[in-house]
Amino acid sequence: MTNEAHATKIQEFDLLRALAIIMLMFHHSQAYGFTLFGFPLEGLTPYFEAILLGIFIFISGYFAQRSFQKENKGSVSFFFSRMLRIYPPYLLAVFLYVTILGITLKRNDLIVYLSGTHFIFAPNYAKPVITIWYIGAIILFYLVFGILLSNLRTTKPLVIVSALVFAAAFALHLWTGLLDERFFKYFIVFLAGILFARLDYFSNWLSGDAVLIKTAIAVLGTITFSLVLAFSSVSPFYILGVVFFIISWIVLLFSLATKIRAQGLVKLAGLISYASYFAYLIHRPLWEWLVGVFSIDVWRNQVFFKLFPASIIVFILSYFLQYGYDRLLAVFRQRK
């Protein structure tokens, strides 16, 4: 893909990332307890979760590939640069989860979470912790695919070796219980992000063309996902079904995003997108603290408070935290 084509997609990625973090706020706000026209919203839980996390992971894969295309990094350099961006803020999140949310971690659990290896050891060998499992997943994917991308420059060997890694990881999980079960579906989604960045054939599907066809495919993906929900999360039927669902919706949403021309909305999405990583990390503890400060006891009032004033506070604070951290990184790089 040309740099020009990539540049035109930045706006769409901002829109998708902003949508995903807003969906996350809804997902974690306990709003599923409400009903809409008599239908409980709780049934949306697996669909929202798959799409919003799928967007984050797909985008991470996409820009991992772009990073290698642009800078031709080695695996160590790539992994270090990614860890520099995500690991220190993650440590802040671990501190907030322990001090504000009251998450208790035994010595071995603490070592696992401080090392960022919880996606390997939890839940069977370490305590699972809500939300921040995602950071462990991204760290592991950056490590695995950093090695693959730095050594496999053409697509066919990359796909073949990725399949072998997937098979080995699957066998390891079955034999030892290592690796979070979510590894397998999101491994494929991360790889899909790489392939969409690498191959024009896939990249062209992110255009605004053929929206009706893409809508039909997304509907088919939704039906497929609903049929495989009853399967085990390590069942091949479930893994393929959820990946089909996630990718079909990402393609559709991206195509719809290309048609958005309202600059005010685009600018707002860009601001939210910029704040999204810190917002992901701190929203739960910050919500908990704000609910306590304002003494909001009624469940319904807590939901509305989290969704509106508290989420706005989260985004504003996260924006300035990200801005401040970016400035620190810029100073660090200048001194190297």
mmCIF file of N, CA and C in Angstrom, residues 7-96:
data_model
loop_
_atom_site.group_PDB
_atom_site.id
_atom_site.type_symbol
_atom_site.label_atom_id
_atom_site.label_comp_id
_atom_site.label_asym_id
_atom_site.label_seq_id
_atom_site.Cartn_x
_atom_site.Cartn_y
_atom_site.Cartn_z
ATOM 1 N N ALA A 7 -2.108 7.314 4.482
ATOM 2 C CA ALA A 7 -2.410 8.591 5.129
ATOM 3 C C ALA A 7 -3.893 8.892 5.114
ATOM 4 N N THR A 8 -4.585 8.531 4.026
ATOM 5 C CA THR A 8 -6.009 8.808 3.940
ATOM 6 C C THR A 8 -6.806 7.965 4.928
ATOM 7 N N LYS A 9 -6.199 6.917 5.470
ATOM 8 C CA LYS A 9 -6.908 6.025 6.381
ATOM 9 C C LYS A 9 -6.761 6.425 7.847
ATOM 10 N N ILE A 10 -5.888 7.360 8.164
ATOM 11 C CA ILE A 10 -5.692 7.759 9.555
ATOM 12 C C ILE A 10 -6.990 8.263 10.164
ATOM 13 N N GLN A 11 -7.742 9.071 9.433
ATOM 14 C CA GLN A 11 -9.012 9.597 9.920
ATOM 15 C C GLN A 11 -9.965 8.465 10.264
ATOM 16 N N GLU A 12 -10.041 7.473 9.391
ATOM 17 C CA GLU A 12 -10.950 6.353 9.632
ATOM 18 C C GLU A 12 -10.524 5.532 10.856
ATOM 19 N N PHE A 13 -9.219 5.357 11.020
ATOM 20 C CA PHE A 13 -8.747 4.632 12.205
ATOM 21 C C PHE A 13 -9.069 5.410 13.478
ATOM 22 N N ASP A 14 -8.953 6.724 13.444
ATOM 23 C CA ASP A 14 -9.329 7.536 14.609
ATOM 24 C C ASP A 14 -10.812 7.353 14.927
ATOM 25 N N LEU A 15 -11.645 7.353 13.890
ATOM 26 C CA LEU A 15 -13.080 7.168 14.101
ATOM 27 C C LEU A 15 -13.377 5.799 14.706
ATOM 28 N N LEU A 16 -12.708 4.757 14.209
ATOM 29 C CA LEU A 16 -12.939 3.416 14.744
ATOM 30 C C LEU A 16 -12.419 3.287 16.173
ATOM 31 N N ARG A 17 -11.257 3.849 16.433
ATOM 32 C CA ARG A 17 -10.709 3.763 17.786
ATOM 33 C C ARG A 17 -11.593 4.538 18.765
ATOM 34 N N ALA A 18 -12.095 5.690 18.339
ATOM 35 C CA ALA A 18 -13.006 6.464 19.202
ATOM 36 C C ALA A 18 -14.293 5.685 19.452
ATOM 37 N N LEU A 19 -14.826 5.069 18.406
ATOM 38 C CA LEU A 19 -16.030 4.250 18.574
ATOM 39 C C LEU A 19 -15.771 3.118 19.552
ATOM 40 N N ALA A 20 -14.620 2.455 19.432
ATOM 41 C CA ALA A 20 -14.310 1.317 20.290
ATOM 42 C C ALA A 20 -14.207 1.722 21.752
ATOM 43 N N ILE A 21 -13.568 2.854 22.039
ATOM 44 C CA ILE A 21 -13.417 3.254 23.446
ATOM 45 C C ILE A 21 -14.751 3.721 24.021
ATOM 46 N N ILE A 22 -15.611 4.324 23.203
ATOM 47 C CA ILE A 22 -16.949 4.696 23.681
ATOM 48 C C ILE A 22 -17.778 3.441 23.945
ATOM 49 N N MET A 23 -17.662 2.455 23.061
ATOM 50 C CA MET A 23 -18.333 1.174 23.301
ATOM 51 C C MET A 23 -17.826 0.528 24.592
ATOM 52 N N LEU A 24 -16.528 0.676 24.858
ATOM 53 C CA LEU A 24 -15.967 0.117 26.081
ATOM 54 C C LEU A 24 -16.577 0.773 27.312
ATOM 55 N N MET A 25 -16.757 2.084 27.264
ATOM 56 C CA MET A 25 -17.380 2.785 28.390
ATOM 57 C C MET A 25 -18.785 2.244 28.638
ATOM 58 N N PHE A 26 -19.536 2.064 27.580
ATOM 59 C CA PHE A 26 -20.873 1.488 27.719
ATOM 60 C C PHE A 26 -20.776 0.066 28.268
ATOM 61 N N HIS A 27 -19.832 -0.702 27.742
ATOM 62 C CA HIS A 27 -19.670 -2.106 28.106
ATOM 63 C C HIS A 27 -19.357 -2.273 29.592
ATOM 64 N N HIS A 28 -18.587 -1.352 30.151
ATOM 65 C CA HIS A 28 -18.170 -1.460 31.551
ATOM 66 C C HIS A 28 -19.053 -0.676 32.513
ATOM 67 N N SER A 29 -20.015 0.050 32.005
ATOM 68 C CA SER A 29 -20.826 0.928 32.859
ATOM 69 C C SER A 29 -21.978 0.218 33.555
ATOM 70 N N GLN A 30 -22.192 -1.059 33.253
ATOM 71 C CA GLN A 30 -23.325 -1.856 33.745
ATOM 72 C C GLN A 30 -24.652 -1.445 33.096
ATOM 73 N N ALA A 31 -24.571 -0.772 31.956
ATOM 74 C CA ALA A 31 -25.782 -0.351 31.253
ATOM 75 C C ALA A 31 -26.541 -1.529 30.669
ATOM 76 N N TYR A 32 -25.908 -2.694 30.608
ATOM 77 C CA TYR A 32 -26.603 -3.871 30.097
ATOM 78 C C TYR A 32 -27.775 -4.280 30.987
ATOM 79 N N GLY A 33 -27.839 -3.720 32.173
ATOM 80 C CA GLY A 33 -28.961 -4.020 33.051
ATOM 81 C C GLY A 33 -30.260 -3.374 32.622
ATOM 82 N N PHE A 34 -30.193 -2.425 31.702
ATOM 83 C CA PHE A 34 -31.396 -1.759 31.201
ATOM 84 C C PHE A 34 -32.052 -2.595 30.103
ATOM 85 N N THR A 35 -33.250 -2.216 29.751
ATOM 86 C CA THR A 35 -33.954 -2.819 28.625
ATOM 87 C C THR A 35 -34.247 -1.751 27.585
ATOM 88 N N LEU A 36 -34.383 -2.156 26.342
ATOM 89 C CA LEU A 36 -34.721 -1.251 25.249
ATOM 90 C C LEU A 36 -35.915 -1.823 24.513
ATOM 91 N N PHE A 37 -37.020 -1.112 24.574
ATOM 92 C CA PHE A 37 -38.279 -1.579 23.983
ATOM 93 C C PHE A 37 -38.649 -2.971 24.498
ATOM 94 N N GLY A 38 -38.372 -3.165 25.771
ATOM 95 C CA GLY A 38 -38.744 -4.422 26.399
ATOM 96 C C GLY A 38 -37.711 -5.531 26.256
ATOM 97 N N PHE A 39 -36.633 -5.275 25.496
ATOM 98 C CA PHE A 39 -35.606 -6.286 25.295
ATOM 99 C C PHE A 39 -34.396 -5.973 26.183
ATOM 100 N N PRO A 40 -33.939 -6.950 26.958
ATOM 101 C CA PRO A 40 -32.762 -6.707 27.814
ATOM 102 C C PRO A 40 -31.505 -6.492 26.975
ATOM 103 N N LEU A 41 -30.718 -5.492 27.369
ATOM 104 C CA LEU A 41 -29.489 -5.185 26.634
ATOM 105 C C LEU A 41 -28.374 -6.173 26.942
ATOM 106 N N GLU A 42 -28.569 -7.002 27.945
ATOM 107 C CA GLU A 42 -27.527 -7.938 28.352
ATOM 108 C C GLU A 42 -27.080 -8.853 27.212
ATOM 109 N N GLY A 43 -28.004 -9.145 26.296
ATOM 110 C CA GLY A 43 -27.664 -10.015 25.178
ATOM 111 C C GLY A 43 -26.642 -9.426 24.228
ATOM 112 N N LEU A 44 -26.421 -8.100 24.319
ATOM 113 C CA LEU A 44 -25.432 -7.454 23.444
ATOM 114 C C LEU A 44 -24.002 -7.649 23.924
ATOM 115 N N THR A 45 -23.833 -8.120 25.161
ATOM 116 C CA THR A 45 -22.511 -8.177 25.790
ATOM 117 C C THR A 45 -21.443 -8.835 24.919
ATOM 118 N N PRO A 46 -21.622 -10.085 24.465
ATOM 119 C CA PRO A 46 -20.528 -10.709 23.698
ATOM 120 C C PRO A 46 -20.259 -10.025 22.366
ATOM 121 N N TYR A 47 -21.295 -9.426 21.768
ATOM 122 C CA TYR A 47 -21.122 -8.768 20.472
ATOM 123 C C TYR A 47 -20.327 -7.470 20.629
ATOM 124 N N PHE A 48 -20.697 -6.663 21.621
ATOM 125 C CA PHE A 48 -19.962 -5.423 21.869
ATOM 126 C C PHE A 48 -18.517 -5.718 22.239
ATOM 127 N N GLU A 49 -18.325 -6.690 23.124
ATOM 128 C CA GLU A 49 -16.979 -7.013 23.574
ATOM 129 C C GLU A 49 -16.100 -7.448 22.410
ATOM 130 N N ALA A 50 -16.618 -8.313 21.558
ATOM 131 C CA ALA A 50 -15.825 -8.817 20.438
ATOM 132 C C ALA A 50 -15.465 -7.701 19.465
ATOM 133 N N ILE A 51 -16.430 -6.830 19.149
ATOM 134 C CA ILE A 51 -16.169 -5.773 18.182
ATOM 135 C C ILE A 51 -15.179 -4.751 18.731
ATOM 136 N N LEU A 52 -15.410 -4.261 19.962
ATOM 137 C CA LEU A 52 -14.565 -3.178 20.468
ATOM 138 C C LEU A 52 -13.129 -3.645 20.689
ATOM 139 N N LEU A 53 -12.955 -4.825 21.255
ATOM 140 C CA LEU A 53 -11.604 -5.337 21.446
ATOM 141 C C LEU A 53 -10.976 -5.760 20.121
ATOM 142 N N GLY A 54 -11.807 -6.276 19.227
ATOM 143 C CA GLY A 54 -11.317 -6.616 17.900
ATOM 144 C C GLY A 54 -10.784 -5.405 17.162
ATOM 145 N N ILE A 55 -11.459 -4.266 17.302
ATOM 146 C CA ILE A 55 -10.991 -3.034 16.664
ATOM 147 C C ILE A 55 -9.618 -2.650 17.203
ATOM 148 N N PHE A 56 -9.472 -2.644 18.526
ATOM 149 C CA PHE A 56 -8.185 -2.273 19.125
ATOM 150 C C PHE A 56 -7.063 -3.185 18.634
ATOM 151 N N ILE A 57 -7.320 -4.481 18.623
ATOM 152 C CA ILE A 57 -6.266 -5.439 18.279
ATOM 153 C C ILE A 57 -5.971 -5.416 16.779
ATOM 154 N N PHE A 58 -6.999 -5.286 15.953
ATOM 155 C CA PHE A 58 -6.800 -5.172 14.512
ATOM 156 C C PHE A 58 -5.944 -3.947 14.187
ATOM 157 N N ILE A 59 -6.252 -2.814 14.802
ATOM 158 C CA ILE A 59 -5.486 -1.590 14.561
ATOM 159 C C ILE A 59 -4.041 -1.764 15.018
ATOM 160 N N SER A 60 -3.837 -2.448 16.145
ATOM 161 C CA SER A 60 -2.473 -2.697 16.620
ATOM 162 C C SER A 60 -1.690 -3.522 15.602
ATOM 163 N N GLY A 61 -2.323 -4.548 15.040
ATOM 164 C CA GLY A 61 -1.667 -5.340 14.010
ATOM 165 C C GLY A 61 -1.379 -4.540 12.763
ATOM 166 N N TYR A 62 -2.345 -3.719 12.360
ATOM 167 C CA TYR A 62 -2.184 -2.895 11.161
ATOM 168 C C TYR A 62 -0.968 -1.975 11.291
ATOM 169 N N PHE A 63 -0.860 -1.285 12.427
ATOM 170 C CA PHE A 63 0.224 -0.324 12.577
ATOM 171 C C PHE A 63 1.548 -0.991 12.944
ATOM 172 N N ALA A 64 1.508 -2.218 13.448
ATOM 173 C CA ALA A 64 2.754 -2.972 13.604
ATOM 174 C C ALA A 64 3.379 -3.217 12.235
ATOM 175 N N GLN A 65 2.561 -3.630 11.282
ATOM 176 C CA GLN A 65 3.050 -3.832 9.916
ATOM 177 C C GLN A 65 3.529 -2.521 9.301
ATOM 178 N N ARG A 66 2.773 -1.454 9.496
ATOM 179 C CA ARG A 66 3.181 -0.158 8.945
ATOM 180 C C ARG A 66 4.518 0.289 9.523
ATOM 181 N N SER A 67 4.747 -0.005 10.795
ATOM 182 C CA SER A 67 6.004 0.370 11.427
ATOM 183 C C SER A 67 7.181 -0.332 10.763
ATOM 184 N N PHE A 68 7.019 -1.612 10.446
ATOM 185 C CA PHE A 68 8.092 -2.345 9.782
ATOM 186 C C PHE A 68 8.283 -1.860 8.347
ATOM 187 N N GLN A 69 7.198 -1.521 7.671
ATOM 188 C CA GLN A 69 7.315 -1.014 6.306
ATOM 189 C C GLN A 69 8.031 0.331 6.271
ATOM 190 N N LYS A 70 7.776 1.129 7.281
ATOM 191 C CA LYS A 70 8.306 2.491 7.297
ATOM 192 C C LYS A 70 9.750 2.551 7.767
ATOM 193 N N GLU A 71 10.079 1.788 8.822
ATOM 194 C CA GLU A 71 11.374 1.954 9.467
ATOM 195 C C GLU A 71 12.272 0.734 9.359
ATOM 196 N N ASN A 72 11.743 -0.401 8.886
ATOM 197 C CA ASN A 72 12.543 -1.613 8.722
ATOM 198 C C ASN A 72 13.282 -1.984 10.013
ATOM 199 N N LYS A 73 12.542 -2.015 11.119
ATOM 200 C CA LYS A 73 13.129 -2.281 12.423
ATOM 201 C C LYS A 73 13.439 -3.758 12.604
ATOM 202 N N GLY A 74 14.364 -4.035 13.533
ATOM 203 C CA GLY A 74 14.554 -5.394 14.002
ATOM 204 C C GLY A 74 13.547 -5.699 15.085
ATOM 205 N N SER A 75 13.439 -6.966 15.465
ATOM 206 C CA SER A 75 12.440 -7.367 16.440
ATOM 207 C C SER A 75 12.669 -6.719 17.799
ATOM 208 N N VAL A 76 13.940 -6.612 18.225
ATOM 209 C CA VAL A 76 14.245 -6.029 19.535
ATOM 210 C C VAL A 76 13.886 -4.552 19.554
ATOM 211 N N SER A 77 14.287 -3.834 18.509
ATOM 212 C CA SER A 77 13.989 -2.407 18.416
ATOM 213 C C SER A 77 12.486 -2.161 18.384
ATOM 214 N N PHE A 78 11.770 -2.967 17.600
ATOM 215 C CA PHE A 78 10.321 -2.819 17.510
ATOM 216 C C PHE A 78 9.666 -3.066 18.865
ATOM 217 N N PHE A 79 10.032 -4.168 19.516
ATOM 218 C CA PHE A 79 9.409 -4.516 20.794
ATOM 219 C C PHE A 79 9.714 -3.460 21.856
ATOM 220 N N PHE A 80 10.945 -2.983 21.886
ATOM 221 C CA PHE A 80 11.320 -1.957 22.859
ATOM 222 C C PHE A 80 10.523 -0.675 22.630
ATOM 223 N N SER A 81 10.371 -0.273 21.376
ATOM 224 C CA SER A 81 9.635 0.962 21.086
ATOM 225 C C SER A 81 8.177 0.847 21.484
ATOM 226 N N ARG A 82 7.586 -0.336 21.264
ATOM 227 C CA ARG A 82 6.194 -0.534 21.651
ATOM 228 C C ARG A 82 6.053 -0.591 23.173
ATOM 229 N N MET A 83 6.981 -1.280 23.837
ATOM 230 C CA MET A 83 6.922 -1.370 25.296
ATOM 231 C C MET A 83 7.107 0.000 25.941
ATOM 232 N N LEU A 84 7.929 0.821 25.336
ATOM 233 C CA LEU A 84 8.156 2.161 25.872
ATOM 234 C C LEU A 84 6.861 2.966 25.867
ATOM 235 N N ARG A 85 6.010 2.707 24.881
ATOM 236 C CA ARG A 85 4.753 3.447 24.780
ATOM 237 C C ARG A 85 3.664 2.877 25.689
ATOM 238 N N ILE A 86 3.639 1.564 25.864
ATOM 239 C CA ILE A 86 2.499 0.986 26.576
ATOM 240 C C ILE A 86 2.805 0.540 28.004
ATOM 241 N N TYR A 87 4.074 0.238 28.328
ATOM 242 C CA TYR A 87 4.345 -0.391 29.618
ATOM 243 C C TYR A 87 4.283 0.572 30.810
ATOM 244 N N PRO A 88 4.945 1.732 30.789
ATOM 245 C CA PRO A 88 4.841 2.626 31.956
ATOM 246 C C PRO A 88 3.397 3.046 32.274
ATOM 247 N N PRO A 89 2.568 3.412 31.285
ATOM 248 C CA PRO A 89 1.161 3.691 31.621
ATOM 249 C C PRO A 89 0.440 2.473 32.196
ATOM 250 N N TYR A 90 0.799 1.294 31.709
ATOM 251 C CA TYR A 90 0.209 0.065 32.242
ATOM 252 C C TYR A 90 0.547 -0.108 33.722
ATOM 253 N N LEU A 91 1.782 0.209 34.118
ATOM 254 C CA LEU A 91 2.151 0.124 35.531
ATOM 255 C C LEU A 91 1.308 1.068 36.376
ATOM 256 N N LEU A 92 1.005 2.234 35.837
ATOM 257 C CA LEU A 92 0.100 3.160 36.530
ATOM 258 C C LEU A 92 -1.254 2.509 36.740
ATOM 259 N N ALA A 93 -1.748 1.821 35.732
ATOM 260 C CA ALA A 93 -3.037 1.156 35.841
ATOM 261 C C ALA A 93 -3.011 0.062 36.906
ATOM 262 N N VAL A 94 -1.943 -0.725 36.952
ATOM 263 C CA VAL A 94 -1.822 -1.768 37.973
ATOM 264 C C VAL A 94 -1.873 -1.146 39.365
ATOM 265 N N PHE A 95 -1.165 -0.042 39.545
ATOM 266 C CA PHE A 95 -1.175 0.666 40.838
ATOM 267 C C PHE A 95 -2.587 1.133 41.197
ATOM 268 N N LEU A 96 -3.313 1.691 40.237
ATOM 269 C CA LEU A 96 -4.663 2.187 40.500
ATOM 270 C C LEU A 96 -5.635 1.048 40.785
#
